[in-house]
XYZ file of C-alpha atoms in Angstrom:
346
model
C 253.320 177.926 -22.973
C 252.795 177.016 -19.174
C 255.747 176.420 -16.489
C 254.526 173.482 -14.891
C 253.204 171.844 -18.406
C 256.721 172.124 -19.705
C 258.357 170.625 -16.945
C 255.724 167.700 -16.853
C 256.737 167.247 -20.336
C 260.254 167.549 -19.760
C 260.833 164.766 -17.045
C 258.637 162.750 -15.086
C 260.808 162.771 -12.227
C 258.559 164.587 -9.431
C 261.620 165.316 -7.338
C 263.563 167.234 -10.239
C 260.502 168.915 -11.525
C 260.721 170.262 -7.825
C 264.107 171.281 -7.942
C 263.853 173.052 -11.609
C 261.025 174.887 -9.832
C 262.206 175.477 -6.557
C 263.154 178.959 -6.534
C 259.674 180.223 -7.889
C 259.315 181.180 -4.162
C 261.136 184.354 -5.581
C 258.794 185.610 -7.966
C 255.228 184.431 -6.721
C 255.244 181.361 -9.420
C 252.460 179.178 -9.760
C 251.784 176.262 -12.252
C 250.157 178.205 -14.694
C 252.950 180.978 -15.185
C 254.025 181.454 -18.722
C 257.494 179.270 -19.165
C 259.350 182.499 -20.295
C 258.619 184.249 -17.164
C 260.488 181.349 -15.186
C 263.137 180.920 -17.740
C 264.193 184.859 -18.331
C 264.298 185.373 -14.505
C 266.237 182.427 -13.594
C 268.695 183.502 -16.557
C 268.968 186.983 -15.104
C 269.907 185.398 -11.807
C 272.254 183.129 -13.464
C 274.174 185.497 -15.839
C 273.797 188.644 -13.921
C 273.905 190.017 -10.539
C 271.483 188.600 -7.416
C 272.653 190.481 -4.738
C 274.197 193.655 -3.823
C 276.943 193.920 -1.314
C 276.320 196.527 1.324
C 272.350 196.426 0.309
C 270.118 196.978 -2.691
C 269.355 200.521 -1.164
C 272.425 201.984 -3.110
C 270.613 201.292 -6.366
C 268.463 203.854 -5.585
C 271.218 206.345 -4.361
C 273.191 205.741 -7.178
C 269.893 206.145 -9.391
C 269.297 209.653 -7.835
C 272.784 210.775 -8.086
C 272.923 210.363 -11.843
C 269.148 211.980 -12.523
C 270.696 215.263 -10.427
C 273.818 215.046 -13.137
C 270.732 215.585 -15.801
C 269.470 218.369 -13.644
C 266.105 216.327 -12.715
C 264.344 217.141 -9.889
C 263.617 214.336 -7.380
C 260.861 214.956 -4.692
C 260.628 212.177 -1.803
C 257.791 211.685 0.304
C 255.575 213.425 -2.226
C 252.356 211.067 -2.925
C 250.234 211.884 -6.033
C 246.532 211.563 -4.943
C 244.730 212.659 -8.431
C 245.431 213.924 -11.912
C 243.935 216.700 -13.469
C 242.797 215.689 -17.202
C 241.745 218.307 -20.232
C 240.934 216.806 -23.847
C 242.320 213.354 -23.059
C 245.806 214.580 -21.747
C 247.301 214.828 -18.220
C 247.950 218.711 -17.545
C 248.976 218.238 -14.015
C 249.510 215.726 -10.607
C 248.228 216.947 -7.480
C 250.255 215.986 -4.578
C 248.918 215.057 -1.307
C 250.447 218.122 0.183
C 248.442 220.191 -2.135
C 251.742 220.851 -4.425
C 251.006 220.897 -8.299
C 253.344 219.187 -10.868
C 252.916 220.231 -14.569
C 254.255 218.129 -17.167
C 254.026 216.929 -20.751
C 254.426 213.266 -20.075
C 253.807 211.243 -17.264
C 255.343 208.082 -16.579
C 253.468 206.320 -13.481
C 255.336 203.108 -11.815
C 253.242 202.068 -9.692
C 250.232 199.471 -9.432
C 248.408 200.292 -12.854
C 245.187 199.750 -10.484
C 246.284 202.816 -8.556
C 246.973 204.808 -11.530
C 243.666 204.017 -13.110
C 242.033 205.010 -9.914
C 243.967 208.427 -9.445
C 243.346 209.480 -12.942
C 239.499 208.527 -12.467
C 237.479 206.013 -14.012
C 235.503 208.215 -16.261
C 238.604 208.856 -18.306
C 238.718 205.414 -19.641
C 236.671 203.059 -21.634
C 234.573 201.032 -19.258
C 235.595 197.736 -20.550
C 239.235 198.516 -20.118
C 239.287 200.123 -16.724
C 237.123 196.833 -15.521
C 239.482 194.468 -17.135
C 242.884 196.028 -15.720
C 240.826 196.376 -11.970
C 239.334 193.047 -11.979
C 242.852 191.398 -13.050
C 243.794 188.780 -10.223
C 246.617 190.223 -8.393
C 249.941 188.020 -6.985
C 249.913 187.167 -3.514
C 251.558 189.413 -1.168
C 254.347 188.911 1.367
C 255.553 188.453 4.990
C 259.259 189.233 5.738
C 261.530 189.903 8.447
C 264.656 191.634 8.045
C 267.313 190.355 10.858
C 270.408 192.722 11.995
C 272.818 189.929 13.288
C 275.727 190.651 15.745
C 278.855 190.748 14.089
C 281.141 187.498 13.499
C 278.048 184.907 14.497
C 276.922 183.623 11.152
C 279.201 182.682 8.214
C 278.041 184.217 5.068
C 276.699 181.758 2.361
C 277.047 183.526 -1.175
C 273.547 181.912 -2.363
C 269.840 182.328 -1.744
C 268.350 179.440 0.108
C 264.531 178.218 -0.509
C 262.688 175.912 1.987
C 259.986 173.711 1.208
C 258.870 171.232 3.655
C 257.168 168.784 0.803
C 258.177 167.728 -2.713
C 255.666 170.422 -4.595
C 256.676 170.228 -8.202
C 253.693 172.738 -9.018
C 254.978 175.095 -6.220
C 251.323 177.016 -5.819
C 251.780 180.356 -4.324
C 250.565 179.113 -0.589
C 250.273 181.559 1.854
C 252.262 181.163 5.690
C 251.170 178.545 7.805
C 252.417 177.574 11.075
C 253.040 174.183 10.530
C 254.754 174.048 6.767
C 255.822 177.206 5.810
C 257.972 177.557 2.642
C 260.445 181.018 2.725
C 263.472 182.374 0.981
C 266.053 182.873 3.072
C 268.609 185.421 1.635
C 272.060 186.517 3.682
C 273.754 190.204 3.286
C 277.320 191.356 3.962
C 279.476 194.182 4.037
C 282.169 194.959 1.572
C 284.900 194.911 4.097
C 284.304 191.436 5.896
C 282.264 188.909 3.549
C 283.298 185.925 5.982
C 280.061 186.592 8.133
C 276.973 187.689 7.465
C 275.861 190.947 8.389
C 271.991 190.297 8.299
C 269.058 187.594 6.965
C 265.969 188.414 5.245
C 263.358 185.636 5.521
C 260.468 185.938 3.325
C 257.213 183.937 2.674
C 253.718 184.635 1.180
C 250.957 186.439 2.907
C 247.423 187.180 1.861
C 246.131 190.683 2.423
C 243.064 188.599 4.449
C 245.589 188.196 7.136
C 245.900 192.438 7.836
C 242.472 193.095 6.542
C 241.526 194.371 9.723
C 244.007 197.276 9.636
C 243.732 198.048 6.327
C 242.214 201.522 6.689
C 245.672 202.497 8.366
C 248.703 203.899 6.714
C 252.216 203.686 8.414
C 255.216 205.213 6.413
C 258.372 207.214 7.744
C 256.864 210.214 6.037
C 253.687 209.331 7.863
C 253.861 207.599 10.839
C 251.079 205.660 12.449
C 250.637 203.252 15.105
C 248.428 200.277 14.084
C 247.905 199.240 17.771
C 249.196 196.377 19.888
C 246.954 193.868 18.286
C 249.285 194.410 15.079
C 252.452 194.267 16.374
C 251.355 190.929 18.318
C 250.210 189.690 14.444
C 253.659 190.203 13.325
C 255.340 188.699 16.471
C 253.395 185.612 16.294
C 254.444 185.068 12.534
C 258.251 186.521 13.298
C 258.340 183.952 15.523
C 257.305 181.071 13.186
C 260.061 182.082 10.592
C 263.017 182.580 13.102
C 262.032 179.167 14.482
C 262.392 177.553 10.956
C 265.717 179.537 10.674
C 267.096 178.039 13.835
C 266.643 174.849 12.437
C 269.277 175.790 10.124
C 271.168 177.988 12.196
C 270.953 176.799 15.654
C 272.122 179.781 17.375
C 270.372 182.231 15.213
C 267.811 183.578 18.244
C 270.837 184.244 20.176
C 272.669 186.372 17.634
C 269.922 188.621 16.765
C 270.638 192.421 17.335
C 267.485 193.541 16.006
C 264.485 192.963 13.191
C 262.301 194.445 11.274
C 259.169 193.195 9.283
C 256.762 194.029 6.749
C 253.379 193.159 5.679
C 251.113 193.588 2.737
C 249.901 196.609 4.452
C 253.781 197.837 4.291
C 254.539 197.112 0.037
C 250.826 198.729 -0.001
C 251.751 201.920 1.774
C 255.459 202.585 0.349
C 255.002 201.197 -3.075
C 251.235 201.887 -4.015
C 250.490 198.041 -4.904
C 246.662 196.717 -4.831
C 246.226 195.226 -1.779
C 250.298 194.683 -0.946
C 250.672 192.283 -4.070
C 254.304 191.428 -4.636
C 254.353 191.567 -8.496
C 251.389 192.969 -10.026
C 248.635 191.077 -11.714
C 248.981 187.109 -12.203
C 250.337 186.128 -15.364
C 248.907 182.975 -16.762
C 249.717 181.174 -19.958
C 246.067 179.848 -20.005
C 244.907 183.544 -20.967
C 247.983 185.791 -21.536
C 246.040 188.683 -23.461
C 244.225 189.212 -20.380
C 246.873 189.978 -18.310
C 248.622 192.255 -20.942
C 249.011 195.905 -19.904
C 250.129 198.324 -22.813
C 252.858 200.771 -21.694
C 250.941 203.365 -23.555
C 247.543 204.043 -21.615
C 244.393 205.119 -23.111
C 245.556 208.488 -22.097
C 247.326 210.736 -24.541
C 250.589 211.467 -22.626
C 250.133 208.642 -19.799
C 252.455 205.633 -19.884
C 252.960 202.723 -17.553
C 255.912 200.907 -16.241
C 257.487 199.057 -13.739
C 256.781 195.270 -12.558
C 253.065 195.421 -12.736
C 253.175 195.798 -16.523
C 255.371 193.321 -18.365
C 257.561 191.080 -15.817
C 257.729 190.279 -12.334
C 260.641 191.696 -10.173
C 263.721 193.498 -10.749
C 263.899 191.891 -14.322
C 260.371 193.183 -14.879
C 261.176 196.950 -13.693
C 264.197 196.844 -16.135
C 262.473 195.271 -19.223
C 259.116 197.355 -18.310
C 261.584 200.534 -18.475
C 263.267 199.690 -21.970
C 259.558 199.179 -23.263
C 258.256 202.316 -21.907
C 260.867 204.128 -23.017
C 260.934 202.473 -26.610
C 257.110 203.871 -26.775
C 258.201 207.413 -26.339
C 261.548 207.490 -27.849
C 261.318 204.900 -30.475
C 262.493 201.055 -30.665
C 265.157 201.554 -33.113
C 266.723 204.767 -31.632
C 266.735 202.856 -28.100
C 268.287 199.881 -29.075
C 270.872 201.194 -31.022
C 271.973 203.870 -28.266
C 272.142 200.417 -25.754
C 274.293 198.427 -28.255
C 276.455 201.625 -28.758
C 276.918 201.634 -24.939
C 277.503 197.738 -24.691
C 280.570 198.273 -27.164
C 281.807 201.012 -25.298
C 282.043 199.449 -22.008
C 283.184 195.834 -23.545
């Protein structure tokens, strides 16, 4: 069931359809996305958390702390570049620095396309490899993280979605200078939730916009200067978005302490997504089986997880993790453990 068809059958009021679908900016929605994707993501934001006071990076810190309680080794800045495969099973992962990691099971949470390339086409059936590699990817994004001067803009405990026109289909359109549609989110610290500590502004951007720099890589672990043209490119689109923000907060330009930008190249370099896409393959109600990626791969001990497999965004990460663990541990066992924990907590 497609989202647009569902809303069209629900009401003939175009503005109402646009409102009900207005926050599809959050997950790169489009008219043919399955209705369940929209419904589950929106439900998670209604019933659960939609922002972390003090920032989302604490999720990573707490997760690593818990992993270390279980004596798990965590390696930062350790990029996998290839795998050694014997008798249809991975024996070792080879890191960029030359280190070798052996294991019985391997779970990849980066883009499945990237994982298949790392393992090697020769280890998969041609039809399977070609289907995954030819899947249409979701669009990329351009975002600006703005650190504000203290006590300047009042904190609003909600996300804001800006559309210049009443578009009830909400196609994932890339940024344009005249009619940018964007998401604005605020953050505050625990001590002072009266004023915003920062703003994040996010809009869509095609990889074609940054294709001139596709052969460059720039991360904290591997810093590279992409050049003055790239900096000018980012500055241009930053100005476009900041000008829009100033229509809402007229004094915004004067209270910016600093800002940082991301492009599709940032997403590609940091989290291994093909061409910097936001959420892996496009999900479509027109051909739902085409974008289906099983958590168990065609390699005996290789599993997929993450937002590129099951569902978009942080909800996709959570659902994907449960699905992958269920494949390894058994669904009945895992669900019983989850239910037991819920009863203990509540």
